[in-house]
Short mmCIF file of C-alpha atoms in Angstrom, two decimals:
data_model
loop_
_atom_site.label_atom_id
_atom_site.label_comp_id
_atom_site.label_asym_id
_atom_site.label_seq_id
_atom_site.Cartn_x
_atom_site.Cartn_y
_atom_site.Cartn_z
CA UNK H 1 -82.55 50.00 77.01
CA UNK H 2 -84.87 48.12 74.69
CA UNK H 3 -83.45 44.67 74.04
CA UNK H 4 -86.44 43.22 72.23
CA UNK H 5 -86.42 43.33 68.44
CA UNK H 6 -83.23 45.36 68.64
CA UNK H 7 -80.46 45.47 66.05
CA UNK H 8 -78.59 48.20 67.96
CA UNK H 9 -75.80 47.11 70.34
CA UNK H 10 -75.04 50.58 71.71
CA UNK H 11 -75.30 54.29 70.99
CA UNK H 12 -72.47 56.44 72.32
CA UNK H 13 -71.55 60.10 72.23
CA UNK H 14 -67.89 61.07 72.32
CA UNK H 15 -66.68 64.36 73.71
CA UNK H 16 -63.73 66.68 72.94
CA UNK H 17 -60.28 65.19 73.40
CA UNK H 18 -57.04 65.37 71.45
CA UNK H 19 -53.85 63.34 71.12
CA UNK H 20 -50.40 64.74 70.56
CA UNK H 21 -48.43 63.42 67.58
CA UNK H 22 -45.41 62.83 69.83
CA UNK H 23 -47.30 59.91 71.36
CA UNK H 24 -46.41 58.03 68.20
CA UNK H 25 -47.69 54.51 68.18
CA UNK H 26 -50.48 55.38 70.60
CA UNK H 27 -52.23 57.36 67.90
CA UNK H 28 -53.69 54.38 66.12
CA UNK H 29 -54.43 51.56 68.52
CA UNK H 30 -56.09 49.26 66.01
CA UNK H 31 -59.15 47.37 67.13
CA UNK H 32 -62.09 45.52 65.65
CA UNK H 33 -65.49 44.49 66.97
CA UNK H 34 -68.21 42.02 66.14
CA UNK H 35 -70.75 44.73 65.34
CA UNK H 36 -70.92 47.28 62.53
CA UNK H 37 -70.53 50.99 63.18
CA UNK H 38 -72.09 54.23 61.96
CA UNK H 39 -70.49 57.44 63.27
CA UNK H 40 -71.48 61.06 62.65
CA UNK H 41 -68.84 63.73 63.38
CA UNK H 42 -70.59 66.79 64.83
CA UNK H 43 -67.61 69.04 65.58
CA UNK H 44 -63.82 69.06 65.17
CA UNK H 45 -61.44 67.10 62.96
CA UNK H 46 -59.43 63.89 63.03
CA UNK H 47 -58.43 60.79 61.12
CA UNK H 48 -59.80 57.26 60.77
CA UNK H 49 -57.30 54.60 59.82
CA UNK H 50 -57.48 50.98 58.70
CA UNK H 51 -54.82 48.64 57.37
CA UNK H 52 -55.33 50.12 53.89
CA UNK H 53 -56.64 53.62 54.53
CA UNK H 54 -56.04 56.91 56.26
CA UNK H 55 -59.04 59.23 55.97
CA UNK H 56 -59.32 62.78 57.27
CA UNK H 57 -62.72 63.49 58.79
CA UNK H 58 -64.43 66.65 60.00
CA UNK H 59 -67.80 67.97 61.14
CA UNK H 60 -70.56 66.65 58.90
CA UNK H 61 -68.79 63.44 57.94
CA UNK H 62 -70.74 60.20 58.24
CA UNK H 63 -68.57 57.08 58.59
CA UNK H 64 -69.48 53.42 58.11
CA UNK H 65 -67.25 50.59 59.35
CA UNK H 66 -68.15 46.95 58.79
CA UNK H 67 -67.74 44.36 61.55
CA UNK H 68 -64.32 42.76 61.82
CA UNK H 69 -62.52 45.71 60.18
CA UNK H 70 -59.42 46.65 62.17
CA UNK H 71 -59.42 50.41 62.54
CA UNK H 72 -58.24 53.25 64.73
CA UNK H 73 -58.88 56.94 65.05
CA UNK H 74 -57.26 60.10 66.31
CA UNK H 75 -58.68 63.54 67.04
CA UNK H 76 -56.57 66.51 65.87
CA UNK H 77 -59.06 69.25 66.71
CA UNK H 78 -61.41 68.69 69.68
CA UNK H 79 -64.37 66.78 68.33
CA UNK H 80 -67.81 65.57 69.25
CA UNK H 81 -69.92 62.94 67.60
CA UNK H 82 -72.33 60.09 67.95
CA UNK H 83 -71.69 56.42 67.14
CA UNK H 84 -74.22 53.66 66.62
CA UNK H 85 -72.99 50.07 66.94
CA UNK H 86 -75.34 47.53 65.42
CA UNK H 87 -75.65 43.96 64.16
CA UNK H 88 -76.20 43.66 60.43
CA UNK H 89 -77.82 40.23 60.73
CA UNK H 90 -80.57 41.63 62.99
CA UNK H 91 -81.42 44.58 60.76
CA UNK H 92 -84.67 44.77 58.76
CA UNK H 93 -84.34 43.84 55.08
CA UNK H 94 -84.37 47.37 53.67
CA UNK H 95 -81.83 48.58 56.23
CA UNK H 96 -79.59 45.68 55.25
CA UNK H 97 -79.92 46.62 51.60
CA UNK H 98 -78.99 50.28 52.20
CA UNK H 99 -76.03 49.33 54.36
CA UNK H 100 -74.71 46.62 52.04
CA UNK H 101 -74.89 48.98 49.04
CA UNK H 102 -72.38 51.26 50.75
CA UNK H 103 -69.87 48.38 50.69
CA UNK H 104 -70.76 47.09 47.24
CA UNK H 105 -67.20 47.43 45.91
CA UNK H 106 -65.24 47.51 49.15
CA UNK H 107 -65.16 46.23 52.71
CA UNK H 108 -63.08 49.17 53.87
CA UNK H 109 -64.13 52.28 55.77
CA UNK H 110 -66.73 54.27 53.84
CA UNK H 111 -67.48 57.96 54.26
CA UNK H 112 -69.93 60.63 53.11
CA UNK H 113 -69.72 64.36 53.78
CA UNK H 114 -73.19 65.68 54.58
CA UNK H 115 -74.18 69.21 53.63
CA UNK H 116 -75.32 71.39 56.52
CA UNK H 117 -79.02 70.68 56.08
CA UNK H 118 -78.49 66.92 55.87
CA UNK H 119 -76.06 66.99 58.81
CA UNK H 120 -78.76 68.56 60.99
CA UNK H 121 -81.28 66.01 59.72
CA UNK H 122 -78.91 63.14 60.52
CA UNK H 123 -78.16 64.50 63.99
CA UNK H 124 -81.86 64.86 64.80
CA UNK H 125 -82.51 61.34 63.52
CA UNK H 126 -79.72 59.79 65.59
CA UNK H 127 -80.77 61.76 68.67
CA UNK H 128 -84.30 60.42 68.28
CA UNK H 129 -82.93 56.92 67.82
CA UNK H 130 -80.79 57.31 70.94
CA UNK H 131 -83.82 58.37 72.98
CA UNK H 132 -85.93 55.44 71.79
CA UNK H 133 -83.07 52.99 72.41
CA UNK H 134 -82.74 54.08 76.06
CA UNK H 135 -86.47 53.68 76.75
CA UNK H 136 -87.85 50.62 78.51
CA UNK H 137 -89.10 47.79 76.27
CA UNK H 138 -92.18 49.08 74.56
CA UNK H 139 -94.37 48.62 71.53
CA UNK H 140 -93.51 47.85 67.95
CA UNK H 141 -93.93 51.56 67.27
CA UNK H 142 -90.68 52.30 69.13
CA UNK H 143 -88.88 49.68 67.07
CA UNK H 144 -90.34 51.09 63.84
CA UNK H 145 -89.21 54.58 64.79
CA UNK H 146 -85.66 53.36 65.34
CA UNK H 147 -85.72 51.54 62.01
CA UNK H 148 -87.09 54.55 60.12
CA UNK H 149 -84.61 57.07 61.51
CA UNK H 150 -81.71 54.66 60.94
CA UNK H 151 -82.76 54.15 57.33
CA UNK H 152 -83.08 57.93 56.98
CA UNK H 153 -79.44 58.35 58.01
CA UNK H 154 -78.33 55.62 55.59
CA UNK H 155 -80.26 57.34 52.78
CA UNK H 156 -78.51 60.61 53.64
CA UNK H 157 -75.22 58.73 53.44
CA UNK H 158 -75.98 57.55 49.90
CA UNK H 159 -77.08 61.02 48.81
CA UNK H 160 -73.79 62.55 49.95
CA UNK H 161 -71.40 59.64 49.56
CA UNK H 162 -67.72 60.05 48.81
CA UNK H 163 -65.68 56.94 48.17
CA UNK H 164 -62.69 56.58 50.44
CA UNK H 165 -60.52 55.90 47.38
CA UNK H 166 -61.44 59.23 45.77
CA UNK H 167 -60.89 61.04 49.04
CA UNK H 168 -57.42 59.53 49.46
CA UNK H 169 -56.32 60.55 45.97
CA UNK H 170 -56.87 64.23 46.77
CA UNK H 171 -54.45 64.11 49.68
CA UNK H 172 -51.94 61.36 48.79
CA UNK H 173 -49.53 63.62 46.89
CA UNK H 174 -49.46 66.27 49.60
CA UNK H 175 -48.93 63.71 52.37
CA UNK H 176 -46.25 61.91 50.36
CA UNK H 177 -44.29 65.14 49.83
CA UNK H 178 -44.46 65.92 53.55
CA UNK H 179 -43.20 62.43 54.43
CA UNK H 180 -40.29 62.77 51.98
CA UNK H 181 -39.46 66.17 53.43
CA UNK H 182 -39.39 64.74 56.96
CA UNK H 183 -37.20 61.79 55.95
CA UNK H 184 -34.65 64.11 54.33
CA UNK H 185 -34.79 66.50 57.27
CA UNK H 186 -34.52 63.84 59.97
CA UNK H 187 -32.49 61.02 58.36
CA UNK H 188 -29.51 61.70 60.66
CA UNK H 189 -31.58 61.15 63.80
CA UNK H 190 -32.58 57.75 65.22
CA UNK H 191 -36.13 58.09 63.87
CA UNK H 192 -38.26 55.12 62.80
CA UNK H 193 -40.76 54.78 59.96
CA UNK H 194 -43.45 54.12 62.55
CA UNK H 195 -42.73 57.49 64.16
CA UNK H 196 -42.73 59.26 60.79
CA UNK H 197 -46.08 57.65 59.95
CA UNK H 198 -47.62 58.77 63.24
CA UNK H 199 -46.50 62.37 62.66
CA UNK H 200 -48.68 62.40 59.54
CA UNK H 201 -51.57 60.49 61.15
CA UNK H 202 -50.87 57.39 59.10
CA UNK H 203 -50.62 53.80 60.18
CA UNK H 204 -47.23 52.31 59.35
CA UNK H 205 -48.76 49.79 56.94
CA UNK H 206 -50.56 52.53 54.98
CA UNK H 207 -47.39 54.61 54.68
CA UNK H 208 -45.37 51.57 53.60
CA UNK H 209 -47.90 50.70 50.90
CA UNK H 210 -48.27 54.23 49.50
CA UNK H 211 -44.53 54.87 49.57
CA UNK H 212 -43.69 51.61 47.81
CA UNK H 213 -46.32 52.26 45.16
CA UNK H 214 -44.92 55.73 44.47
CA UNK H 215 -41.17 54.97 44.48
CA UNK H 216 -40.90 51.23 44.10
CA UNK H 217 -39.00 51.00 47.38
CA UNK H 218 -40.05 50.77 51.01
CA UNK H 219 -39.69 53.88 53.20
CA UNK H 220 -37.28 51.97 55.47
CA UNK H 221 -34.99 51.10 52.56
CA UNK H 222 -35.23 54.67 51.26
CA UNK H 223 -34.11 55.95 54.66
CA UNK H 224 -31.23 53.45 54.77
CA UNK H 225 -30.11 54.40 51.25
CA UNK H 226 -30.18 58.08 52.13
CA UNK H 227 -28.02 57.46 55.20
CA UNK H 228 -25.55 55.36 53.21
CA UNK H 229 -25.22 58.01 50.49
CA UNK H 230 -24.46 60.66 53.10
CA UNK H 231 -21.98 58.28 54.76
CA UNK H 232 -20.17 57.85 51.43
CA UNK H 233 -19.95 61.62 51.02
CA UNK H 234 -18.42 61.98 54.49
CA UNK H 235 -16.04 59.07 53.91
CA UNK H 236 -14.79 60.66 50.72
CA UNK H 237 -14.70 64.32 51.75
CA UNK H 238 -13.65 64.16 55.41
CA UNK H 239 -11.22 62.32 57.68
CA UNK H 240 -13.82 61.67 60.37
CA UNK H 241 -13.58 58.25 62.08
CA UNK H 242 -15.93 55.71 60.54
CA UNK H 243 -17.79 55.11 63.80
CA UNK H 244 -18.35 58.86 64.06
CA UNK H 245 -19.74 58.94 60.53
CA UNK H 246 -22.03 56.03 61.33
CA UNK H 247 -23.53 57.97 64.22
CA UNK H 248 -23.65 61.24 62.27
CA UNK H 249 -25.89 59.78 59.56
CA UNK H 250 -28.38 58.26 61.99
CA UNK H 251 -27.23 54.70 62.66
CA UNK H 252 -27.46 53.72 66.32
CA UNK H 253 -25.25 50.66 65.81
CA UNK H 254 -21.83 50.74 64.13
CA UNK H 255 -22.02 47.01 63.41
CA UNK H 256 -25.34 47.55 61.64
CA UNK H 257 -23.81 50.37 59.60
CA UNK H 258 -20.88 48.17 58.55
CA UNK H 259 -23.25 45.34 57.63
CA UNK H 260 -25.57 47.51 55.51
CA UNK H 261 -22.72 49.41 53.88
CA UNK H 262 -20.91 46.28 52.75
CA UNK H 263 -24.16 44.71 51.56
CA UNK H 264 -24.96 47.80 49.48
CA UNK H 265 -21.50 48.73 48.17
CA UNK H 266 -19.70 45.40 48.19
CA UNK H 267 -16.74 46.53 50.31
CA UNK H 268 -16.22 47.79 53.84
CA UNK H 269 -16.45 51.53 54.60
CA UNK H 270 -12.66 51.70 55.11
CA UNK H 271 -11.93 50.03 51.78
CA UNK H 272 -14.41 52.28 50.01
CA UNK H 273 -12.78 55.35 51.55
CA UNK H 274 -9.31 54.27 50.37
CA UNK H 275 -10.65 53.64 46.87
CA UNK H 276 -12.50 56.92 46.56
CA UNK H 277 -10.70 59.64 48.51
CA UNK H 278 -8.05 59.91 45.81
CA UNK H 279 -10.78 60.60 43.25
CA UNK H 280 -11.54 64.02 44.71
CA UNK H 281 -10.63 66.89 42.34
CA UNK H 282 -7.50 68.84 43.31
CA UNK H 283 -7.49 72.62 43.54
#
């Protein structure tokens, strides 16, 4: 490895592997590092997540992540790729300019989808850079080659760039509808918002933000309200014991059910039942 005049910390290739959604919180183990990152996806599909984003990526996608950004990733179809970790402060001036322009209006994850010709060009460039990086310390020519191929990849990024914000807007509605569907389908089970988020390859914070923006209420409160509404229906229309109803609508603690019910309605479940059962229409 050439350590002289080097702005590259490491170059790594990742091989096919997948995670199962049932692993839940293990999907997005957030991390950050002191170096910046450029990753080219060569095969497969997956997601990159930050505190504010959830981006679907596939073969041909070029990803930039600035140092200090907490992020995670998950592979949904076996993937391969190559990642370059580098130090911005050690980069040549023009490389710094190209990289900083990608983050001109954001410090979040940035992505570009390369067309097939540019993807091949980028892969060849990074492969050449990888070879030069692993060579013993040599002449300035080796350093210049690494700089030129790295700048080539950054130029390809700018030619094919897609803002993460624009990418998210194309999928937000679809994801949101799927999340709502799961909440309504699974409200009576002891499921958590974190688990729901992981099923849709979202970090919990991203789901909470998007959900609150769309409905003006957090997903947790929405789930609680749905359970309470179903509890009221059962209290009014059946003679089931209250503890049984609590369990039937997804609460794992009867005391928690009583607390939330009284906070929402203003009276205990038993009082509410007495007040409302006689309001049912008679045949």
